[in-house]
Amino acid sequence: EIIEGCADSHRDVRIAASNALRQVGRGAASVAPALAKLLCDSDVGVRSAALESLASLREHGAPYAQVVAERLQDEDPTVCVGALSCLAALGEAALPFARVMAEVLQREQVLDRAAKIWEKPTMVKFVSPACSVFEEYLNSKNLKKCGAAILILGHCGA
């Protein structure tokens, strides 16, 4: 019944369904496909809620890392940052997307929020595959990007 709510025509019902699925817990791999479908919803709030819920599934959400990575290019900055946070939660499955995850910092409107996510200890495993991107930022004339790269690389011990 909750999964059916993901396809409801009302955005509030889809958001509530996504949030309810988050409560099901990490052992509920069966809810991941419904959440992944919501990542392409036309409503920003629904996409954001689905990212948070999918992140809570951790390894059960891992098969959907590609779909989550596509949200890094979302026109909405909140969804973009949510996708970065979700990929961090998905762990090893997100490693192929490390470079794209780092490239999110090129978007001025998400730079500060994305940099805070990159500074978390869980992101250390993503720094090495994305190192060339951070090196580009170190040479950038954009002081915010350069500063973010210094903080991230320093925080992660790179």
XYZ file of N, CA and C in Angstrom:
474
model
N 0.821 -1.197 0.000
C 0.000 0.000 0.000
C 0.867 1.264 0.000
N 1.926 1.245 0.800
C 2.826 2.400 0.829
C 3.509 2.564 -0.522
N 3.948 1.468 -1.094
C 4.630 1.529 -2.389
C 3.685 2.088 -3.448
N 2.409 1.754 -3.361
C 1.430 2.303 -4.301
C 1.344 3.818 -4.182
N 1.575 4.337 -2.983
C 1.551 5.782 -2.766
C 2.621 6.510 -3.560
N 3.676 5.806 -3.942
C 4.748 6.418 -4.732
C 4.278 6.811 -6.130
N 3.207 6.197 -6.577
C 2.687 6.489 -7.913
C 1.444 7.383 -7.854
N 1.087 7.865 -6.693
C -0.101 8.703 -6.544
C 0.066 10.015 -7.317
N -1.029 10.578 -7.750
C -0.972 11.817 -8.529
C -0.693 13.054 -7.655
N -0.837 12.939 -6.362
C -0.598 14.072 -5.456
C 0.812 14.021 -4.883
N 1.524 15.118 -5.026
C 2.917 15.172 -4.573
C 3.052 14.872 -3.091
N 2.131 15.382 -2.260
C 2.225 15.159 -0.817
C 2.115 13.673 -0.475
N 1.317 12.955 -1.219
C 1.181 11.510 -0.999
C 2.483 10.810 -1.393
N 3.081 11.239 -2.516
C 4.346 10.628 -2.952
C 5.459 10.906 -1.943
N 5.497 12.128 -1.408
C 6.507 12.459 -0.394
C 6.269 11.637 0.868
N 5.022 11.559 1.308
C 4.692 10.779 2.506
C 5.045 9.303 2.310
N 4.779 8.778 1.119
C 5.119 7.379 0.832
C 6.625 7.178 0.891
N 7.375 8.106 0.322
C 8.833 8.017 0.353
C 9.334 8.040 1.793
N 8.817 8.954 2.587
C 9.219 9.047 3.991
C 8.829 7.797 4.767
N 7.663 7.242 4.475
C 7.220 6.011 5.144
C 8.138 4.844 4.786
N 8.567 4.794 3.536
C 9.468 3.720 3.122
C 10.808 3.829 3.844
N 11.220 5.033 4.167
C 12.464 5.225 4.930
C 12.339 4.570 6.300
N 11.157 4.608 6.863
C 10.925 4.033 8.182
C 10.959 2.506 8.172
N 10.794 1.917 6.992
C 10.808 0.462 6.884
C 12.166 -0.081 7.304
N 13.190 0.666 7.021
C 14.509 0.279 7.493
C 15.415 -0.268 6.413
N 16.657 -0.476 6.821
C 17.708 -0.904 5.903
C 17.489 -2.298 5.340
N 16.790 -3.148 6.038
C 16.586 -4.513 5.573
C 15.538 -4.633 4.488
N 14.999 -3.538 4.060
C 13.889 -3.577 3.116
C 14.354 -3.272 1.695
N 15.091 -4.182 1.122
C 15.574 -3.996 -0.252
C 14.422 -3.922 -1.241
N 13.288 -4.459 -0.865
C 12.151 -4.477 -1.782
C 11.574 -3.086 -2.040
N 11.877 -2.108 -1.186
C 11.336 -0.764 -1.398
C 12.232 0.086 -2.287
N 13.464 -0.327 -2.499
C 14.417 0.465 -3.275
C 13.934 0.771 -4.699
N 13.337 -0.185 -5.412
C 12.878 0.143 -6.775
C 11.834 1.264 -6.798
N 10.933 1.266 -5.841
C 9.905 2.315 -5.791
C 10.539 3.673 -5.522
N 11.526 3.691 -4.638
C 12.221 4.949 -4.343
C 13.009 5.427 -5.559
N 13.652 4.511 -6.250
C 14.437 4.878 -7.437
C 13.552 5.513 -8.501
N 12.332 5.020 -8.650
C 11.410 5.619 -9.617
C 11.089 7.063 -9.261
N 11.011 7.340 -7.953
C 10.691 8.701 -7.509
C 11.818 9.691 -7.789
N 13.013 9.209 -8.057
C 14.136 10.104 -8.344
C 13.931 10.881 -9.637
N 13.061 10.385 -10.483
C 12.765 11.056 -11.753
C 11.442 11.815 -11.708
N 10.868 11.954 -10.537
C 9.595 12.657 -10.385
C 9.751 14.115 -10.812
N 8.683 14.709 -11.287
C 8.725 16.104 -11.726
C 8.794 17.089 -10.556
N 8.485 16.628 -9.353
C 8.451 17.504 -8.184
C 9.765 17.429 -7.402
N 10.335 18.585 -7.116
C 11.602 18.682 -6.385
C 11.499 18.043 -5.005
N 10.421 18.307 -4.298
C 10.243 17.752 -2.959
C 10.195 16.236 -2.956
N 9.568 15.671 -3.966
C 9.481 14.216 -4.081
C 10.870 13.641 -4.355
N 11.609 14.269 -5.284
C 12.968 13.788 -5.587
C 13.858 13.856 -4.355
N 13.760 14.949 -3.614
C 14.579 15.110 -2.406
C 14.239 14.063 -1.354
N 12.951 13.850 -1.124
C 12.526 12.849 -0.139
C 12.984 11.452 -0.547
N 12.897 11.149 -1.843
C 13.319 9.836 -2.330
C 14.824 9.634 -2.126
N 15.613 10.678 -2.336
C 17.063 10.572 -2.122
C 17.375 10.288 -0.660
N 16.710 10.983 0.247
C 16.936 10.753 1.676
C 16.558 9.326 2.060
N 15.433 8.869 1.545
C 14.975 7.521 1.873
C 15.892 6.459 1.280
N 16.320 6.659 0.048
C 17.219 5.701 -0.589
C 18.557 5.656 0.146
N 19.027 6.799 0.591
C 20.279 6.844 1.358
C 20.158 6.026 2.644
N 18.992 6.056 3.264
C 18.811 5.320 4.514
C 18.866 3.808 4.308
N 18.679 3.352 3.078
C 18.740 1.917 2.788
C 20.170 1.408 2.657
N 21.133 2.328 2.572
C 22.557 2.004 2.438
C 22.804 0.993 1.317
N 23.338 -0.183 1.652
C 23.723 -1.158 0.622
C 22.536 -1.661 -0.195
N 21.332 -1.604 0.352
C 20.157 -2.034 -0.413
C 19.806 -1.027 -1.515
N 20.284 0.189 -1.382
C 20.072 1.194 -2.417
C 21.175 1.210 -3.451
N 22.249 0.472 -3.189
C 23.428 0.475 -4.056
C 23.143 0.156 -5.521
N 22.223 -0.758 -5.845
C 21.965 -1.022 -7.267
C 21.447 0.199 -8.037
N 21.057 1.227 -7.321
C 20.496 2.417 -7.959
C 21.465 3.595 -7.950
N 22.744 3.322 -7.721
C 23.759 4.382 -7.676
C 23.790 5.184 -8.978
N 23.632 4.525 -10.111
C 23.646 5.212 -11.409
C 22.508 6.230 -11.494
N 21.320 5.835 -11.079
C 20.157 6.733 -11.130
C 20.370 7.907 -10.176
N 20.944 7.617 -9.018
C 21.237 8.683 -8.048
C 22.277 9.633 -8.637
N 23.318 9.095 -9.255
C 24.373 9.926 -9.849
C 23.814 10.870 -10.911
N 22.803 10.434 -11.618
C 22.171 11.306 -12.616
C 21.538 12.531 -11.970
N 21.137 12.426 -10.743
C 20.532 13.556 -10.025
C 21.579 14.603 -9.633
N 22.855 14.278 -9.758
C 23.906 15.273 -9.507
C 23.810 16.421 -10.505
N 23.178 16.157 -11.640
C 22.997 17.174 -12.672
C 21.626 17.844 -12.590
N 20.879 17.549 -11.543
C 19.533 18.098 -11.392
C 19.587 19.619 -11.398
N 18.573 20.239 -11.991
C 18.542 21.706 -12.046
C 18.327 22.328 -10.674
N 17.782 21.552 -9.736
C 17.538 22.068 -8.395
C 18.745 21.792 -7.488
N 19.317 22.830 -6.888
C 20.498 22.649 -6.043
C 20.269 21.712 -4.853
N 19.082 21.733 -4.277
C 18.793 20.868 -3.131
C 18.838 19.399 -3.536
N 18.298 19.087 -4.693
C 18.326 17.713 -5.192
C 19.766 17.309 -5.510
N 20.512 18.199 -6.097
C 21.910 17.936 -6.439
C 22.714 17.574 -5.182
N 22.568 18.365 -4.141
C 23.281 18.104 -2.885
C 22.750 16.828 -2.233
N 21.449 16.604 -2.336
C 20.868 15.370 -1.806
C 21.425 14.138 -2.500
N 21.653 14.243 -3.797
C 22.230 13.127 -4.550
C 23.659 12.849 -4.086
N 24.415 13.895 -3.842
C 25.781 13.730 -3.346
C 25.771 13.022 -1.992
N 24.906 13.454 -1.123
C 24.789 12.844 0.204
C 24.330 11.392 0.101
N 23.399 11.121 -0.779
C 22.898 9.760 -0.982
C 24.006 8.849 -1.501
N 24.763 9.317 -2.474
C 25.856 8.503 -3.008
C 26.878 8.189 -1.923
N 27.144 9.146 -1.067
C 28.071 8.905 0.043
C 27.549 7.774 0.924
N 26.245 7.750 1.150
C 25.636 6.708 1.979
C 25.656 5.344 1.301
N 25.629 5.325 -0.029
C 25.611 4.056 -0.753
C 26.968 3.374 -0.765
N 28.013 4.087 -0.417
C 29.336 3.496 -0.244
C 30.020 3.053 -1.523
N 30.566 1.845 -1.489
C 31.399 1.321 -2.577
C 30.718 1.386 -3.948
N 29.427 1.221 -3.984
C 28.705 1.251 -5.268
C 28.813 2.604 -5.942
N 29.104 3.640 -5.166
C 29.192 4.992 -5.711
C 30.601 5.358 -6.174
N 31.588 4.529 -5.889
C 32.969 4.851 -6.272
C 33.139 5.177 -7.760
N 32.468 4.485 -8.675
C 32.630 4.849 -10.087
C 32.175 6.273 -10.409
N 31.445 6.884 -9.501
C 30.913 8.220 -9.739
C 31.667 9.303 -8.953
N 32.818 8.949 -8.378
C 33.566 9.878 -7.539
C 33.923 11.169 -8.276
N 34.365 11.040 -9.500
C 34.757 12.231 -10.273
C 33.543 13.152 -10.491
N 32.421 12.578 -10.865
C 31.214 13.375 -11.075
C 30.761 13.998 -9.752
N 30.954 13.253 -8.671
C 30.604 13.781 -7.343
C 31.443 15.023 -7.027
N 32.719 14.976 -7.379
C 33.599 16.124 -7.137
C 33.254 17.288 -8.050
N 32.826 16.983 -9.262
C 32.502 18.039 -10.221
C 31.279 18.853 -9.809
N 30.509 18.338 -8.876
C 29.356 19.085 -8.345
C 29.826 20.420 -7.763
N 31.043 20.448 -7.264
C 31.577 21.673 -6.655
C 31.752 22.798 -7.670
N 31.647 22.484 -8.953
C 31.732 23.524 -9.975
C 30.488 24.403 -9.994
N 29.421 23.880 -9.462
C 28.165 24.630 -9.441
C 28.165 25.573 -8.242
N 28.257 26.836 -8.524
C 28.373 27.862 -7.485
C 27.252 27.782 -6.450
N 26.028 27.487 -6.906
C 24.889 27.488 -5.999
C 24.894 26.314 -5.014
N 25.737 25.314 -5.220
C 25.807 24.193 -4.291
C 27.178 24.054 -3.631
N 28.094 24.897 -3.990
C 29.482 24.759 -3.544
C 29.615 24.610 -2.038
N 29.030 25.512 -1.260
C 29.194 25.471 0.193
C 28.598 24.209 0.807
N 27.378 23.877 0.392
C 26.721 22.685 0.958
C 27.422 21.400 0.518
N 27.843 21.343 -0.731
C 28.531 20.153 -1.228
C 29.892 19.991 -0.549
N 30.582 21.080 -0.334
C 31.896 21.015 0.332
C 31.766 20.446 1.738
N 30.699 20.791 2.439
C 30.484 20.256 3.792
C 30.306 18.735 3.761
N 29.638 18.239 2.736
C 29.475 16.788 2.605
C 30.823 16.142 2.326
N 31.612 16.764 1.445
C 32.928 16.213 1.102
C 33.867 16.174 2.293
N 33.651 17.027 3.281
C 34.531 17.073 4.452
C 34.244 15.958 5.457
N 33.172 15.216 5.267
C 32.823 14.141 6.197
C 33.789 12.967 6.035
N 34.101 12.296 7.143
C 35.033 11.153 7.086
C 34.586 10.040 6.133
N 33.288 9.877 5.930
C 32.803 8.833 5.024
C 33.191 9.087 3.578
N 33.626 10.282 3.264
C 33.957 10.644 1.886
C 35.409 10.350 1.521
N 36.221 9.943 2.488
C 37.642 9.718 2.237
C 37.861 8.787 1.045
N 37.084 7.730 0.953
C 37.277 6.740 -0.122
C 37.023 7.312 -1.515
N 36.330 8.435 -1.586
C 36.007 9.037 -2.875
C 37.053 10.059 -3.330
N 37.904 10.505 -2.406
C 38.858 11.565 -2.732
C 39.899 11.110 -3.743
N 40.471 9.947 -3.547
C 41.517 9.484 -4.452
C 41.027 9.363 -5.899
N 39.873 8.719 -6.152
C 39.414 8.642 -7.541
C 39.063 10.005 -8.149
N 38.827 10.987 -7.291
C 38.450 12.317 -7.779
C 39.584 13.328 -7.630
N 40.760 12.848 -7.309
C 41.888 13.729 -6.998
C 42.191 14.734 -8.114
N 42.103 14.316 -9.356
C 42.429 15.232 -10.458
C 41.469 16.420 -10.493
N 40.222 16.187 -10.113
C 39.257 17.281 -10.072
C 39.647 18.282 -8.985
N 40.027 17.753 -7.826
C 40.419 18.643 -6.740
C 41.697 19.407 -7.071
N 42.605 18.771 -7.805
C 43.822 19.456 -8.237
C 43.476 20.620 -9.167
N 42.500 20.418 -10.035
C 42.043 21.510 -10.904
C 41.513 22.668 -10.059
N 40.773 22.334 -9.015
C 40.217 23.370 -8.139
C 41.319 24.127 -7.415
N 42.404 23.431 -7.058
C 43.517 24.100 -6.376
C 44.145 25.166 -7.276
N 44.093 24.944 -8.564
C 44.663 25.888 -9.527
C 43.639 26.897 -10.040
N 42.455 26.838 -9.496
C 41.373 27.709 -9.949
C 41.568 29.137 -9.458
N 41.089 30.077 -10.243
C 41.096 31.479 -9.817
C 39.897 31.779 -8.931
N 38.978 30.818 -8.856
C 37.821 30.948 -7.985
C 38.264 30.557 -6.577
N 38.345 31.546 -5.697
C 38.856 31.304 -4.353
C 37.984 30.352 -3.542
N 36.680 30.380 -3.782
C 35.808 29.466 -3.052
C 36.092 28.011 -3.435
N 36.283 27.756 -4.720
C 36.592 26.395 -5.167
C 37.956 25.962 -4.636
N 38.911 26.849 -4.733
C 40.254 26.551 -4.252
C 40.224 26.267 -2.749
N 39.518 27.107 -2.012
C 39.420 26.918 -0.562
C 38.720 25.618 -0.218
N 37.666 25.283 -0.957
C 36.946 24.038 -0.713
C 37.879 22.847 -0.959
N 38.651 22.894 -2.040
C 39.568 21.796 -2.351
C 40.619 21.630 -1.256
N 41.142 22.736 -0.765
C 42.137 22.672 0.310
C 41.533 22.033 1.545
N 40.335 22.485 1.929
C 39.676 21.917 3.110
C 39.393 20.430 2.942
N 38.878 20.060 1.784
C 38.520 18.659 1.537
C 39.772 17.780 1.560
N 40.772 18.189 0.820
C 41.997 17.384 0.760
C 42.680 17.321 2.120
N 42.667 18.423 2.845
C 43.260 18.442 4.183
C 42.475 17.611 5.173
N 41.179 17.716 5.113
C 40.305 16.982 6.025
C 40.404 15.483 5.800
N 40.588 15.092 4.567
C 40.647 13.673 4.218
C 42.064 13.128 4.275
N 43.023 13.976 4.601
C 44.397 13.536 4.723
C 45.077 13.227 3.408
N 44.556 13.827 2.325
C 45.147 13.572 1.012
C 46.308 14.506 0.754
